[in-house]
Structure formats: C-alpha cells, structure tokens
Amino acid sequence: MIVNSHENVIEVEGLTNFHPQHIFECGQAFRWNWDGKGYIGVVADKVVRIVWDDKVLFIENANLDDFFTIWLDYFDLETDYGEITNVLSEDPMVREAIKYGWGIRILKQDPWEALVSFIISANNGIKRIKTIIERLSCRFGKEVLWQGQKYYTFPDIDALADADQAELKDCGCGYRGPYIKETAKLIREGQVDLSLLKTMSYKEAQKQLLKCPGVGPKVADCVLLFSLDKSQAFPIDVWVKRIMETLYADELRYSNGIRSFAEDRFGVYAGYAQQYLFYYAREMKIGK
DNA sequence: CCTCAGGGCTCTC
DNA sequence: GAGAGCCCTGAG
C-alpha cells in the first residue's frame, strides 16, 4: 500500500479487496451517497468523497494527517481481506456469497453514531433509515461546508438527549424517538460508557448495549461489529435469517439456533461472513 | 386505492 | 418463549 497526497487529495495505491459500492451500499453505514463521481460521506466533522478507479483509491478533501489518524482505520485498510476470504471460502456457501459481495470492508464507525443509527434501523428499510439520519443531522448536527455544499455532522449526545420528542417525530423517527432520547440520556449520565466497550469482551460489551432502550440482540450485534471491533458478532436480520435457513437448512436442524451455529462455523470471522451473506441474500432476493 | 414488509424491539401472557 | 402491536414509507 503506497500513500501519496497532493492538493488535499489522498491517493492510495496497491489496495485490493476494495469495492466502494459493496462497502457503502451493504447497509452497514447510512451516510454515504453517490454523486456521479464517487461516494460523499460525513465522518466526525470531515466531509470526503471516495473515488475508486480499480487501481487507486482517492480520498478527496483529506490530508496525510487525516489519513493516518482517521481514514486508515475507518476503512479498515490494514486488515488483510484476502486472508479472511481465504479462510471463509472453506465454507462453500460463503465462498459463493463472496463472489457477489467481494470487496466489502467493515467500516470502523463511531460507536455513538452506530448505536443511534441501528436503533433507527429497527423494523425499517435502508432508504428510510438514511432519510431519518440525514434529517437528524441537519437539525441537530453542525454545518460543514465543502465545495459550496452544506453537509451536517452526526448529532452529538447532548443534542439528542435534549431533543424534543416533537422534533424527533418531525425527523421521521416514529416510535423510535423515545428510544433515541432515552439512550442518549443514559449515555450522558454514564450508565453506559461507550468508550469502555472496545476493551471489553464481546459478551460484556453486548450486555452493556442491551441496557439501552430500543437495543435488542440484532441492534447490539450491529453496533459491536460496525463500531467496536467485535468481528465475532453475527447480526441476524430478516435477510440473514432467510439466507441462513436456505443455505444451511440441514445443519441448522441439528444446531442450537442460527447464532450458535454461526459462532461454531465462522468463529471470529462470523461478522465478515454475515456481511457477505447479507449482501448475497439481498442481491438474490432470497425468499422474495 | 389497497396491502405488505422493512438490517426488531417492547410488552404481555 | 411465543405473539401482537408498532411510526412510517416505498414497493407492488
């Protein structure tokens, strides 16, 4: 991996297993949007555009300092996905799924943003999730300008802890409004300390997250996988449930549920396997 | 126009 | 542990 920079654009060469569409449209993050040239996203207080030409990754509006403090980690560029896909390919089902979802990377998002985002995700479609998060950011976040366009940071904890229910409702949160506000208050009061969760075990961190209203096993697993480096998390949504019951019907008959089966089968790579399977299920419209 | 499902959770029994 | 109900919106 060779990194260069000029005129506020980072160029990363020698990268493999990087497919922007699969990364940004697999439902792990909700603030990346295609603008005709690349994917524009807001991470912390930075707006960047990601352009990929099959050889070089361009990160526009970023300097070298940002690259090493933010983007290297955010895009999980130091993880060897070749090794992960090799190991997972021992399972013929996942090997097939990887054909469709190759180039996925698990983004290392901010835990607070991931927590709120996946509370919103409950019983909701990706399109509406994105709309709600944009409205929340627009109303409660801070404005960031880039190339004459306005973007908004994700709301901080105080902003949502102090939000009016009516405002949350206006943003389209529906019945999740109270969950968001109560979760924000719980974190502000220190009853759940997100900064400690990375150093905890998967099970301990999961237990903490489950204290938050609106957070059940699926949402907790998403937060653990997408923001807390818990690669053994295996979020089971309707898509993953369907694809697992389709692909592993026989094995599941003799196992103690999907979660337990995935843990045994995929181990610490369960989260990666889940991403390939989720993408595969949606592409193939399994069960539809 | 209608019905239904969507990266589920909470509450009740 | 099983089941109903849930804000709202896009898809059919």
mmCIF file of C-alpha atoms (C1' of nucleotides) in Angstrom:
data_model
loop_
_atom_site.group_PDB
_atom_site.id
_atom_site.type_symbol
_atom_site.label_atom_id
_atom_site.label_comp_id
_atom_site.label_asym_id
_atom_site.label_seq_id
_atom_site.Cartn_x
_atom_site.Cartn_y
_atom_site.Cartn_z
ATOM 1 C CA MET A 1 0.000 0.000 0.000
ATOM 2 C CA ILE A 2 1.518 3.284 -1.165
ATOM 3 C CA VAL A 3 0.050 6.559 0.069
ATOM 4 C CA ASN A 4 0.531 9.900 -1.634
ATOM 5 C CA SER A 5 -1.143 13.244 -1.243
ATOM 6 C CA HIS A 6 -1.444 16.424 -3.228
ATOM 7 C CA GLU A 7 -3.888 19.319 -3.267
ATOM 8 C CA ASN A 8 -5.886 17.859 -0.421
ATOM 9 C CA VAL A 9 -6.438 14.530 -2.156
ATOM 10 C CA ILE A 10 -5.077 11.278 -0.772
ATOM 11 C CA GLU A 11 -4.085 8.570 -3.231
ATOM 12 C CA VAL A 12 -3.776 5.013 -2.017
ATOM 13 C CA GLU A 13 -2.204 2.529 -4.408
ATOM 14 C CA GLY A 14 -1.771 -1.212 -4.180
ATOM 15 C CA LEU A 15 -5.084 -1.825 -2.444
ATOM 16 C CA THR A 16 -7.046 -4.999 -3.142
ATOM 17 C CA ASN A 17 -10.428 -6.170 -1.940
ATOM 18 C CA PHE A 18 -11.954 -2.704 -2.061
ATOM 19 C CA HIS A 19 -15.303 -2.240 -3.802
ATOM 20 C CA PRO A 20 -16.981 1.084 -2.897
ATOM 21 C CA GLN A 21 -20.486 0.099 -3.965
ATOM 22 C CA HIS A 22 -20.328 -3.051 -1.875
ATOM 23 C CA ILE A 23 -18.844 -1.155 1.043
ATOM 24 C CA PHE A 24 -21.237 1.783 1.064
ATOM 25 C CA GLU A 25 -24.436 0.095 -0.053
ATOM 26 C CA CYS A 26 -24.410 -3.002 2.082
ATOM 27 C CA GLY A 27 -26.336 -1.394 4.921
ATOM 28 C CA GLN A 28 -23.509 -1.038 7.426
ATOM 29 C CA ALA A 29 -23.307 2.764 7.173
ATOM 30 C CA PHE A 30 -26.018 5.177 6.170
ATOM 31 C CA ARG A 31 -24.289 8.444 5.396
ATOM 32 C CA TRP A 32 -22.512 7.686 2.122
ATOM 33 C CA ASN A 33 -24.137 8.879 -1.101
ATOM 34 C CA TRP A 34 -23.166 8.502 -4.753
ATOM 35 C CA ASP A 35 -22.911 11.886 -6.509
ATOM 36 C CA GLY A 36 -21.998 10.692 -10.007
ATOM 37 C CA LYS A 37 -18.267 10.701 -9.371
ATOM 38 C CA GLY A 38 -17.846 8.982 -6.082
ATOM 39 C CA TYR A 39 -19.304 8.463 -2.627
ATOM 40 C CA ILE A 40 -19.574 11.517 -0.401
ATOM 41 C CA GLY A 41 -19.760 10.943 3.311
ATOM 42 C CA VAL A 42 -19.509 12.764 6.609
ATOM 43 C CA VAL A 43 -17.380 11.133 9.293
ATOM 44 C CA ALA A 44 -16.914 13.029 12.542
ATOM 45 C CA ASP A 45 -16.545 16.618 11.266
ATOM 46 C CA LYS A 46 -14.942 15.660 7.948
ATOM 47 C CA VAL A 47 -16.608 15.591 4.555
ATOM 48 C CA VAL A 48 -14.830 13.492 1.954
ATOM 49 C CA ARG A 49 -15.505 11.991 -1.436
ATOM 50 C CA ILE A 50 -14.254 8.491 -2.216
ATOM 51 C CA VAL A 51 -13.322 7.782 -5.819
ATOM 52 C CA TRP A 52 -12.015 4.422 -6.969
ATOM 53 C CA ASP A 53 -10.614 3.676 -10.413
ATOM 54 C CA ASP A 54 -9.810 -0.029 -9.947
ATOM 55 C CA LYS A 55 -6.206 0.715 -9.073
ATOM 56 C CA VAL A 56 -6.114 3.803 -6.901
ATOM 57 C CA LEU A 57 -8.304 4.899 -4.048
ATOM 58 C CA PHE A 58 -8.759 8.674 -3.940
ATOM 59 C CA ILE A 59 -9.900 10.363 -0.772
ATOM 60 C CA GLU A 60 -10.821 13.928 -1.692
ATOM 61 C CA ASN A 61 -10.736 16.699 0.908
ATOM 62 C CA ALA A 62 -8.275 14.891 3.146
ATOM 63 C CA ASN A 63 -4.637 15.441 4.043
ATOM 64 C CA LEU A 64 -1.997 12.959 5.161
ATOM 65 C CA ASP A 65 -2.616 13.727 8.796
ATOM 66 C CA ASP A 66 -6.321 12.874 8.396
ATOM 67 C CA PHE A 67 -5.377 9.740 6.538
ATOM 68 C CA PHE A 68 -3.267 8.301 9.320
ATOM 69 C CA THR A 69 -5.490 9.456 12.172
ATOM 70 C CA ILE A 70 -8.900 8.729 10.616
ATOM 71 C CA TRP A 71 -9.193 7.060 7.227
ATOM 72 C CA LEU A 72 -6.647 4.273 7.527
ATOM 73 C CA ASP A 73 -8.618 2.914 10.453
ATOM 74 C CA TYR A 74 -12.101 3.889 9.264
ATOM 75 C CA PHE A 75 -11.760 1.989 6.003
ATOM 76 C CA ASP A 76 -10.061 -0.914 7.739
ATOM 77 C CA LEU A 77 -7.184 -0.644 5.258
ATOM 78 C CA GLU A 78 -4.729 -2.618 7.360
ATOM 79 C CA THR A 79 -6.881 -5.720 7.576
ATOM 80 C CA ASP A 80 -5.969 -8.496 5.155
ATOM 81 C CA TYR A 81 -9.278 -9.333 3.498
ATOM 82 C CA GLY A 82 -7.517 -11.816 1.238
ATOM 83 C CA GLU A 83 -6.721 -13.900 4.290
ATOM 84 C CA ILE A 84 -10.263 -13.546 5.665
ATOM 85 C CA THR A 85 -11.907 -14.550 2.393
ATOM 86 C CA ASN A 86 -9.488 -17.460 2.051
ATOM 87 C CA VAL A 87 -10.466 -18.829 5.425
ATOM 88 C CA LEU A 88 -14.184 -18.201 4.889
ATOM 89 C CA SER A 89 -14.049 -19.801 1.440
ATOM 90 C CA GLU A 90 -13.544 -23.161 3.103
ATOM 91 C CA ASP A 91 -17.305 -22.957 3.503
ATOM 92 C CA PRO A 92 -18.748 -23.436 0.002
ATOM 93 C CA MET A 93 -21.826 -21.333 0.808
ATOM 94 C CA VAL A 94 -19.799 -18.336 1.905
ATOM 95 C CA ARG A 95 -17.405 -18.877 -0.982
ATOM 96 C CA GLU A 96 -20.385 -18.390 -3.287
ATOM 97 C CA ALA A 97 -21.570 -15.321 -1.354
ATOM 98 C CA ILE A 98 -18.115 -13.734 -1.619
ATOM 99 C CA LYS A 99 -18.409 -13.872 -5.416
ATOM 100 C CA TYR A 100 -21.209 -11.339 -5.142
ATOM 101 C CA GLY A 101 -20.081 -9.240 -2.221
ATOM 102 C CA TRP A 102 -16.323 -9.225 -2.824
ATOM 103 C CA GLY A 103 -14.557 -6.046 -1.829
ATOM 104 C CA ILE A 104 -16.715 -5.390 1.211
ATOM 105 C CA ARG A 105 -14.884 -3.846 4.125
ATOM 106 C CA ILE A 106 -16.260 -3.463 7.592
ATOM 107 C CA LEU A 107 -16.063 0.236 8.331
ATOM 108 C CA LYS A 108 -14.971 1.237 11.807
ATOM 109 C CA GLN A 109 -17.653 3.724 12.668
ATOM 110 C CA ASP A 110 -18.173 5.889 15.698
ATOM 111 C CA PRO A 111 -19.986 3.845 18.391
ATOM 112 C CA TRP A 112 -22.423 6.613 19.280
ATOM 113 C CA GLU A 113 -23.417 7.176 15.663
ATOM 114 C CA ALA A 114 -23.694 3.436 15.069
ATOM 115 C CA LEU A 115 -25.817 2.977 18.178
ATOM 116 C CA VAL A 116 -28.363 5.618 17.178
ATOM 117 C CA SER A 117 -28.307 4.562 13.535
ATOM 118 C CA PHE A 118 -29.130 0.961 14.327
ATOM 119 C CA ILE A 119 -31.817 1.889 16.861
ATOM 120 C CA ILE A 120 -33.398 3.696 13.918
ATOM 121 C CA SER A 121 -32.867 0.655 11.705
ATOM 122 C CA ALA A 122 -35.331 -1.499 13.671
ATOM 123 C CA ASN A 123 -38.286 -2.619 11.550
ATOM 124 C CA ASN A 124 -37.259 -0.116 8.919
ATOM 125 C CA GLY A 125 -35.896 -0.060 5.359
ATOM 126 C CA ILE A 126 -32.448 1.235 4.404
ATOM 127 C CA LYS A 127 -33.843 4.102 2.377
ATOM 128 C CA ARG A 128 -35.927 5.431 5.221
ATOM 129 C CA ILE A 129 -33.105 4.886 7.723
ATOM 130 C CA LYS A 130 -30.880 7.138 5.605
ATOM 131 C CA THR A 131 -33.579 9.793 5.325
ATOM 132 C CA ILE A 132 -34.139 9.892 9.088
ATOM 133 C CA ILE A 133 -30.410 10.108 9.855
ATOM 134 C CA GLU A 134 -29.992 12.952 7.360
ATOM 135 C CA ARG A 135 -32.884 14.851 8.930
ATOM 136 C CA LEU A 136 -31.469 14.343 12.426
ATOM 137 C CA SER A 137 -28.033 15.523 11.294
ATOM 138 C CA CYS A 138 -29.493 18.524 9.506
ATOM 139 C CA ARG A 139 -31.497 19.550 12.558
ATOM 140 C CA PHE A 140 -29.175 18.610 15.416
ATOM 141 C CA GLY A 141 -25.712 18.401 13.833
ATOM 142 C CA LYS A 142 -23.225 21.095 12.859
ATOM 143 C CA GLU A 143 -22.927 22.515 9.390
ATOM 144 C CA VAL A 144 -19.826 21.683 7.364
ATOM 145 C CA LEU A 145 -19.181 23.351 4.017
ATOM 146 C CA TRP A 146 -17.384 21.731 1.102
ATOM 147 C CA GLN A 147 -17.330 22.957 -2.481
ATOM 148 C CA GLY A 148 -20.269 25.242 -1.846
ATOM 149 C CA GLN A 149 -22.446 22.470 -0.471
ATOM 150 C CA LYS A 150 -23.742 22.159 3.060
ATOM 151 C CA TYR A 151 -23.229 18.945 4.985
ATOM 152 C CA TYR A 152 -24.008 18.132 8.584
ATOM 153 C CA THR A 153 -22.165 16.225 11.273
ATOM 154 C CA PHE A 154 -23.962 13.492 13.155
ATOM 155 C CA PRO A 155 -25.673 14.955 16.266
ATOM 156 C CA ASP A 156 -23.712 14.704 19.492
ATOM 157 C CA ILE A 157 -25.029 13.037 22.654
ATOM 158 C CA ASP A 158 -26.292 16.233 24.295
ATOM 159 C CA ALA A 159 -28.174 17.307 21.197
ATOM 160 C CA LEU A 160 -30.269 14.126 21.151
ATOM 161 C CA ALA A 161 -30.558 13.841 24.944
ATOM 162 C CA ASP A 162 -32.088 17.328 24.981
ATOM 163 C CA ALA A 163 -34.163 16.944 21.825
ATOM 164 C CA ASP A 164 -37.928 17.498 21.873
ATOM 165 C CA GLN A 165 -39.985 14.433 21.102
ATOM 166 C CA ALA A 166 -41.903 16.535 18.597
ATOM 167 C CA GLU A 167 -38.665 17.336 16.765
ATOM 168 C CA LEU A 168 -37.627 13.693 16.683
ATOM 169 C CA LYS A 169 -41.048 12.855 15.346
ATOM 170 C CA ASP A 170 -40.634 15.523 12.657
ATOM 171 C CA CYS A 171 -37.453 13.782 11.588
ATOM 172 C CA GLY A 172 -39.491 10.638 10.987
ATOM 173 C CA CYS A 173 -38.187 8.597 13.906
ATOM 174 C CA GLY A 174 -41.662 7.270 14.659
ATOM 175 C CA TYR A 175 -41.869 5.163 17.798
ATOM 176 C CA ARG A 176 -38.044 5.109 17.979
ATOM 177 C CA GLY A 177 -37.926 8.760 19.090
ATOM 178 C CA PRO A 178 -38.203 7.976 22.820
ATOM 179 C CA TYR A 179 -35.642 5.164 22.458
ATOM 180 C CA ILE A 180 -33.127 7.593 20.947
ATOM 181 C CA LYS A 181 -33.632 10.271 23.576
ATOM 182 C CA GLU A 182 -33.596 7.841 26.489
ATOM 183 C CA THR A 183 -30.493 6.099 25.165
ATOM 184 C CA ALA A 184 -28.746 9.458 24.794
ATOM 185 C CA LYS A 185 -29.624 10.367 28.384
ATOM 186 C CA LEU A 186 -28.438 7.010 29.660
ATOM 187 C CA ILE A 187 -25.080 7.535 27.997
ATOM 188 C CA ARG A 188 -24.775 11.119 29.159
ATOM 189 C CA GLU A 189 -25.411 10.004 32.728
ATOM 190 C CA GLY A 190 -22.658 7.432 32.369
ATOM 191 C CA GLN A 191 -24.882 4.396 32.894
ATOM 192 C CA VAL A 192 -23.414 3.084 29.671
ATOM 193 C CA ASP A 193 -19.879 4.222 28.822
ATOM 194 C CA LEU A 194 -19.278 3.700 25.123
ATOM 195 C CA SER A 195 -15.586 4.497 25.486
ATOM 196 C CA LEU A 196 -15.081 1.363 27.560
ATOM 197 C CA LEU A 197 -16.762 -1.119 25.263
ATOM 198 C CA LYS A 198 -13.860 -1.719 22.877
ATOM 199 C CA THR A 199 -11.692 -3.088 25.645
ATOM 200 C CA MET A 200 -14.456 -5.342 26.980
ATOM 201 C CA SER A 201 -15.143 -8.842 25.756
ATOM 202 C CA TYR A 202 -17.842 -9.332 23.144
ATOM 203 C CA LYS A 203 -20.299 -10.636 25.732
ATOM 204 C CA GLU A 204 -19.599 -7.894 28.275
ATOM 205 C CA ALA A 205 -19.924 -5.134 25.709
ATOM 206 C CA GLN A 206 -23.134 -6.683 24.393
ATOM 207 C CA LYS A 207 -24.581 -6.728 27.896
ATOM 208 C CA GLN A 208 -23.873 -3.004 28.251
ATOM 209 C CA LEU A 209 -25.502 -2.135 24.936
ATOM 210 C CA LEU A 210 -28.612 -4.149 25.784
ATOM 211 C CA LYS A 211 -29.262 -1.726 28.653
ATOM 212 C CA CYS A 212 -30.216 0.896 26.086
ATOM 213 C CA PRO A 213 -33.904 1.136 25.179
ATOM 214 C CA GLY A 214 -34.526 0.177 21.567
ATOM 215 C CA VAL A 215 -31.480 -2.085 21.573
ATOM 216 C CA GLY A 216 -32.050 -5.823 21.280
ATOM 217 C CA PRO A 217 -29.725 -8.612 20.126
ATOM 218 C CA LYS A 218 -29.676 -7.582 16.458
ATOM 219 C CA VAL A 219 -29.010 -3.882 17.021
ATOM 220 C CA ALA A 220 -26.386 -4.689 19.670
ATOM 221 C CA ASP A 221 -24.590 -7.028 17.261
ATOM 222 C CA CYS A 222 -24.557 -4.343 14.567
ATOM 223 C CA VAL A 223 -23.007 -1.815 16.929
ATOM 224 C CA LEU A 224 -20.481 -4.381 18.150
ATOM 225 C CA LEU A 225 -19.481 -5.354 14.614
ATOM 226 C CA PHE A 226 -19.522 -1.977 12.903
ATOM 227 C CA SER A 227 -18.048 0.235 15.608
ATOM 228 C CA LEU A 228 -16.475 -1.817 18.377
ATOM 229 C CA ASP A 229 -14.139 -4.228 16.570
ATOM 230 C CA LYS A 230 -16.104 -7.311 17.629
ATOM 231 C CA SER A 231 -15.692 -9.368 14.478
ATOM 232 C CA GLN A 232 -17.389 -12.403 16.036
ATOM 233 C CA ALA A 233 -20.716 -10.519 16.182
ATOM 234 C CA PHE A 234 -23.259 -12.002 13.796
ATOM 235 C CA PRO A 235 -26.290 -9.695 13.379
ATOM 236 C CA ILE A 236 -29.345 -11.699 12.365
ATOM 237 C CA ASP A 237 -31.940 -9.690 10.489
ATOM 238 C CA VAL A 238 -34.725 -10.909 8.211
ATOM 239 C CA TRP A 239 -32.306 -11.256 5.272
ATOM 240 C CA VAL A 240 -29.625 -13.156 7.130
ATOM 241 C CA LYS A 241 -32.251 -15.347 8.762
ATOM 242 C CA ARG A 242 -33.690 -16.247 5.363
ATOM 243 C CA ILE A 243 -30.365 -16.894 3.665
ATOM 244 C CA MET A 244 -29.121 -18.994 6.589
ATOM 245 C CA GLU A 245 -32.300 -21.067 6.647
ATOM 246 C CA THR A 246 -31.955 -21.527 2.892
ATOM 247 C CA LEU A 247 -28.256 -22.371 2.714
ATOM 248 C CA TYR A 248 -27.848 -24.288 5.964
ATOM 249 C CA ALA A 249 -31.222 -25.975 6.374
ATOM 250 C CA ASP A 250 -29.702 -29.344 7.242
ATOM 251 C CA GLU A 251 -27.026 -28.071 9.596
ATOM 252 C CA LEU A 252 -29.476 -25.834 11.443
ATOM 253 C CA ARG A 253 -31.731 -28.789 12.151
ATOM 254 C CA TYR A 254 -29.038 -30.173 14.434
ATOM 255 C CA SER A 255 -27.838 -26.905 15.922
ATOM 256 C CA ASN A 256 -28.961 -24.683 18.727
ATOM 257 C CA GLY A 257 -30.154 -21.758 16.597
ATOM 258 C CA ILE A 258 -28.555 -19.617 13.897
ATOM 259 C CA ARG A 259 -26.455 -17.513 16.252
ATOM 260 C CA SER A 260 -24.857 -20.542 17.876
ATOM 261 C CA PHE A 261 -24.329 -22.250 14.532
ATOM 262 C CA ALA A 262 -22.605 -19.173 13.087
ATOM 263 C CA GLU A 263 -20.377 -18.894 16.123
ATOM 264 C CA ASP A 264 -19.268 -22.514 15.746
ATOM 265 C CA ARG A 265 -18.897 -22.353 11.983
ATOM 266 C CA PHE A 266 -17.253 -18.946 11.478
ATOM 267 C CA GLY A 267 -15.691 -18.068 14.849
ATOM 268 C CA VAL A 268 -14.047 -14.647 14.970
ATOM 269 C CA TYR A 269 -14.811 -14.202 11.278
ATOM 270 C CA ALA A 270 -18.585 -14.508 11.819
ATOM 271 C CA GLY A 271 -19.124 -10.801 11.263
ATOM 272 C CA TYR A 272 -17.355 -10.854 7.905
ATOM 273 C CA ALA A 273 -19.297 -13.945 6.876
ATOM 274 C CA GLN A 274 -22.512 -12.200 7.856
ATOM 275 C CA GLN A 275 -21.694 -9.264 5.596
ATOM 276 C CA TYR A 276 -21.108 -11.445 2.558
ATOM 277 C CA LEU A 277 -24.259 -13.448 3.292
ATOM 278 C CA PHE A 278 -26.362 -10.324 3.834
ATOM 279 C CA TYR A 279 -25.222 -8.837 0.556
ATOM 280 C CA TYR A 280 -25.780 -12.131 -1.232
ATOM 281 C CA ALA A 281 -29.282 -12.540 0.204
ATOM 282 C CA ARG A 282 -30.301 -9.060 -0.935
ATOM 283 C CA GLU A 283 -28.774 -9.472 -4.394
ATOM 284 C CA MET A 284 -30.515 -12.793 -4.882
ATOM 285 C CA LYS A 285 -33.720 -11.540 -3.256
ATOM 286 C CA ILE A 286 -33.835 -14.705 -1.222
ATOM 287 C CA GLY A 287 -37.343 -15.570 -0.140
ATOM 288 C CA LYS A 288 -38.945 -12.960 -2.367
ATOM 289 C "C1'" DC B 1 -56.893 2.612 -3.775
ATOM 290 C "C1'" DC B 2 -55.184 -1.230 -1.085
ATOM 291 C "C1'" DT B 3 -51.714 -4.439 1.430
ATOM 292 C "C1'" DC B 4 -47.264 -5.626 2.979
ATOM 293 C "C1'" DA B 5 -42.628 -5.643 4.575
ATOM 294 C "C1'" DG B 6 -38.668 -3.298 6.152
ATOM 295 C "C1'" DG B 7 -30.831 -4.641 8.746
ATOM 296 C "C1'" DG B 8 -36.581 -5.633 15.526
ATOM 297 C "C1'" DC B 9 -37.965 -4.203 19.942
ATOM 298 C "C1'" DT B 10 -41.139 -3.964 23.829
ATOM 299 C "C1'" DC B 11 -44.748 -5.587 26.414
ATOM 300 C "C1'" DT B 12 -47.872 -9.058 27.789
ATOM 301 C "C1'" DC B 13 -49.276 -13.584 28.734
ATOM 302 C "C1'" DG C 1 -40.755 -18.266 24.731
ATOM 303 C "C1'" DA C 2 -44.430 -17.088 21.814
ATOM 304 C "C1'" DG C 3 -47.249 -13.415 19.784
ATOM 305 C "C1'" DA C 4 -49.377 -8.905 18.928
ATOM 306 C "C1'" DG C 5 -48.508 -4.165 18.006
ATOM 307 C "C1'" DC C 6 -45.828 -0.637 16.364
ATOM 308 C "C1'" DC C 7 -44.410 5.004 13.235
ATOM 309 C "C1'" DC C 8 -43.828 5.456 8.726
ATOM 310 C "C1'" DT C 9 -42.756 4.850 3.776
ATOM 311 C "C1'" DG C 10 -41.611 2.575 -0.583
ATOM 312 C "C1'" DA C 11 -42.921 -1.250 -3.427
ATOM 313 C "C1'" DG C 12 -46.266 -3.987 -5.616
#
